[in-house]
CSV table of C-alpha atoms in Angstrom, one decimal:
chain,number,residue,atom,x,y,z
A,1,MET,CA,-22.8,-52.7,82.0
A,2,ASN,CA,-23.9,-49.2,81.0
A,3,ASP,CA,-20.5,-47.9,79.7
A,4,ARG,CA,-20.4,-46.4,76.3
A,5,VAL,CA,-18.2,-48.4,73.9
A,6,VAL,CA,-15.4,-46.9,71.9
A,7,VAL,CA,-14.1,-49.2,69.2
A,8,ALA,CA,-10.5,-49.1,67.9
A,9,GLY,CA,-8.8,-50.8,65.0
A,10,ALA,CA,-5.5,-52.6,65.2
A,11,VAL,CA,-5.1,-52.0,61.4
A,12,TYR,CA,-2.5,-54.3,59.9
A,13,ASP,CA,-0.9,-54.0,56.4
A,14,ARG,CA,2.4,-55.4,55.1
A,15,GLY,CA,3.4,-56.7,58.5
A,16,ARG,CA,2.9,-53.3,60.2
A,17,LEU,CA,0.4,-51.7,62.7
A,18,LEU,CA,-1.1,-48.3,62.0
A,19,ALA,CA,-0.8,-45.7,64.8
A,20,ALA,CA,-2.5,-42.3,64.8
A,21,ARG,CA,-1.3,-39.2,66.6
A,22,ARG,CA,-4.1,-37.1,68.2
A,23,SER,CA,-4.5,-33.4,67.3
A,24,ALA,CA,-7.6,-33.0,69.5
A,25,PRO,CA,-8.9,-32.5,72.2
A,26,PRO,CA,-6.0,-30.5,73.6
A,27,GLU,CA,-5.4,-32.8,76.6
A,28,LEU,CA,-4.7,-35.7,74.2
A,29,ALA,CA,-2.9,-33.8,71.4
A,30,GLY,CA,0.5,-35.2,70.5
A,31,ARG,CA,-0.2,-38.7,71.9
A,32,TRP,CA,-0.7,-41.8,69.8
A,33,GLU,CA,-3.6,-44.2,69.6
A,34,LEU,CA,-5.3,-47.0,67.6
A,35,PRO,CA,-7.8,-45.2,65.4
A,36,GLY,CA,-11.6,-45.6,66.0
A,37,GLY,CA,-14.5,-44.0,67.7
A,38,LYS,CA,-17.8,-44.3,69.5
A,39,LEU,CA,-20.3,-47.1,68.8
A,40,GLU,CA,-23.6,-45.6,67.7
A,41,PRO,CA,-27.0,-47.0,68.7
A,42,GLY,CA,-27.9,-50.0,66.6
A,43,GLU,CA,-24.3,-50.7,65.4
A,44,SER,CA,-22.3,-53.7,66.1
A,45,GLY,CA,-18.6,-53.2,67.1
A,46,GLU,CA,-17.5,-54.3,63.6
A,47,GLN,CA,-19.9,-51.9,61.8
A,48,ALA,CA,-18.8,-49.0,64.0
A,49,LEU,CA,-15.1,-49.8,63.3
A,50,VAL,CA,-15.6,-49.9,59.6
A,51,ARG,CA,-17.5,-46.6,59.7
A,52,GLU,CA,-15.1,-44.9,62.0
A,53,LEU,CA,-12.0,-45.9,60.0
A,54,ARG,CA,-13.7,-44.7,56.8
A,55,GLU,CA,-14.6,-41.3,58.4
A,56,GLU,CA,-11.2,-40.8,60.1
A,57,LEU,CA,-8.8,-42.3,57.7
A,58,GLY,CA,-10.6,-42.6,54.3
A,59,VAL,CA,-9.9,-46.3,54.1
A,60,GLU,CA,-11.9,-49.5,53.8
A,61,THR,CA,-11.1,-52.2,56.3
A,62,GLU,CA,-12.2,-55.6,57.3
A,63,PRO,CA,-12.5,-56.5,61.0
A,64,LEU,CA,-10.9,-59.9,61.6
A,65,GLU,CA,-11.3,-60.6,65.3
A,66,ARG,CA,-11.8,-58.8,68.5
A,67,ILE,CA,-8.7,-58.6,70.7
A,68,PRO,CA,-9.7,-60.0,74.1
A,69,GLY,CA,-10.1,-57.5,76.8
A,70,GLU,CA,-11.9,-54.2,77.5
A,71,TRP,CA,-10.1,-51.2,78.8
A,72,PRO,CA,-11.5,-48.3,80.8
A,73,LEU,CA,-11.2,-44.8,79.2
A,74,LYS,CA,-12.6,-41.8,80.9
A,75,PRO,CA,-15.5,-42.5,83.3
A,76,GLY,CA,-18.5,-44.1,81.4
A,77,TYR,CA,-16.4,-45.3,78.4
A,78,VAL,CA,-14.6,-48.5,77.6
A,79,LEU,CA,-12.3,-49.4,74.8
A,80,ARG,CA,-12.7,-52.5,72.7
A,81,VAL,CA,-10.2,-53.3,70.0
A,82,TRP,CA,-10.5,-55.4,66.8
A,83,ALA,CA,-7.7,-56.6,64.6
A,84,ALA,CA,-8.5,-55.4,61.0
A,85,ARG,CA,-6.9,-55.6,57.6
A,86,LEU,CA,-6.6,-52.7,55.2
A,87,VAL,CA,-8.8,-53.6,52.2
A,88,SER,CA,-8.4,-50.4,50.1
A,89,GLY,CA,-7.2,-46.8,50.2
A,90,VAL,CA,-4.3,-45.0,51.7
A,91,PRO,CA,-4.8,-43.9,55.3
A,92,VAL,CA,-4.9,-40.1,55.7
A,93,PRO,CA,-5.5,-38.3,58.9
A,94,LEU,CA,-8.9,-36.7,58.3
A,95,GLN,CA,-10.3,-35.9,61.8
A,96,ASP,CA,-8.7,-35.3,65.2
A,97,HIS,CA,-5.3,-36.7,64.0
A,98,ASP,CA,-2.3,-34.9,62.5
A,99,GLU,CA,0.0,-37.8,61.7
A,100,LEU,CA,-0.2,-41.5,61.0
A,101,ARG,CA,2.7,-44.0,61.3
A,102,TRP,CA,3.2,-47.6,60.4
A,103,LEU,CA,5.0,-49.6,63.1
A,104,GLY,CA,6.8,-52.8,62.3
A,105,PRO,CA,7.9,-55.5,64.7
A,106,GLY,CA,9.8,-54.1,67.7
A,107,GLU,CA,8.7,-50.5,67.0
A,108,GLY,CA,5.7,-50.3,69.3
A,109,ASP,CA,7.6,-48.2,71.9
A,110,GLU,CA,8.7,-45.6,69.4
A,111,VAL,CA,5.6,-43.5,69.9
A,112,ASP,CA,4.0,-42.0,73.0
A,113,TRP,CA,0.8,-44.0,73.3
A,114,LEU,CA,-2.2,-42.8,75.3
A,115,ASP,CA,-2.0,-44.5,78.7
A,116,GLN,CA,-5.4,-46.1,78.3
A,117,ASP,CA,-4.4,-47.5,74.9
A,118,ARG,CA,-1.2,-49.2,76.1
A,119,PRO,CA,-2.6,-52.6,77.1
A,120,ALA,CA,-4.5,-52.9,73.8
A,121,VAL,CA,-1.5,-51.8,71.8
A,122,ALA,CA,0.7,-54.3,73.6
A,123,GLU,CA,-1.7,-57.1,72.6
A,124,ALA,CA,-2.0,-55.7,69.0
A,125,MET,CA,1.8,-55.7,68.7
A,126,ARG,CA,2.0,-59.3,69.9
A,127,ARG,CA,-0.4,-60.2,67.1
A,128,LEU,CA,1.6,-58.3,64.5
A,129,PRO,CA,1.8,-60.4,61.4
A,130,THR,CA,5.3,-61.4,60.3
A,131,GLY,CA,6.7,-61.0,56.9
A,132,THR,CA,6.4,-58.2,54.4
A,133,ALA,CA,3.6,-59.5,52.0
A,134,PRO,CA,0.5,-57.4,52.0
A,135,THR,CA,-2.2,-58.6,54.4
A,136,GLY,CA,-5.0,-56.8,52.6
A,137,THR,CA,-6.1,-56.9,49.0
A,138,ALA,CA,-5.0,-53.3,48.4
A,139,PRO,CA,-3.0,-52.7,45.3
A,140,THR,CA,0.8,-52.4,45.6
A,141,GLY,CA,0.6,-48.6,45.1
A,142,SER,CA,-1.7,-48.2,48.1
A,143,ALA,CA,1.1,-48.2,50.7
A,144,PRO,CA,1.7,-44.8,52.4
A,145,THR,CA,4.0,-42.6,50.6
A,146,GLY,CA,7.3,-41.6,52.2
A,147,THR,CA,11.0,-41.4,51.4
A,148,GLY,CA,13.1,-44.5,51.0
A,149,THR,CA,11.9,-48.0,51.8
A,150,ALA,CA,11.9,-47.8,55.6
A,151,PRO,CA,9.3,-50.1,57.1
A,152,THR,CA,8.0,-47.2,59.3
A,153,ARG,CA,6.6,-44.2,57.5
A,154,SER,CA,4.8,-41.1,58.8
A,155,LEU,CA,2.0,-39.5,56.9
A,156,PRO,CA,1.3,-35.8,57.3
A,157,GLY,CA,-2.2,-34.4,57.8
A,158,GLY,CA,-5.7,-35.1,60.8
A,159,ALA,CA,-10.6,-38.9,64.9
A,160,ARG,CA,-11.8,-40.7,67.6
A,161,ARG,CA,-12.7,-40.3,71.1
């Protein structure tokens, strides 16, 4: 297969899945995705995922396992998704995103996912860890800030495909 690989992270923390809203390109703006980006020559999928999430969100993550499947994106590109845990940092939209949101169990349909991401998101939501204990080793204060104690929080701010 000669398709270029795009990696995405089903980033889990405290029993929630991280979603990112696209701000660019214009045809994808306002839709939601699992964050990630293109695999560079010489990188493994796991290496690309760690790099992309660091660049796009300013966080350190640990890939756990690849979610089975491969989903076509635009011609010549395929999406591969890894479950990953948040190790350190607070996710902030740094590139091509303007908002982040943590989704808990049953909240996967609350955002307008990119069509090509929907099958991967469905599988990622099925794998959503239960409970509220942190899944990463991030300190207690590393959870996204927001008002109240709602399990779903949006973060202001702005990469992937």
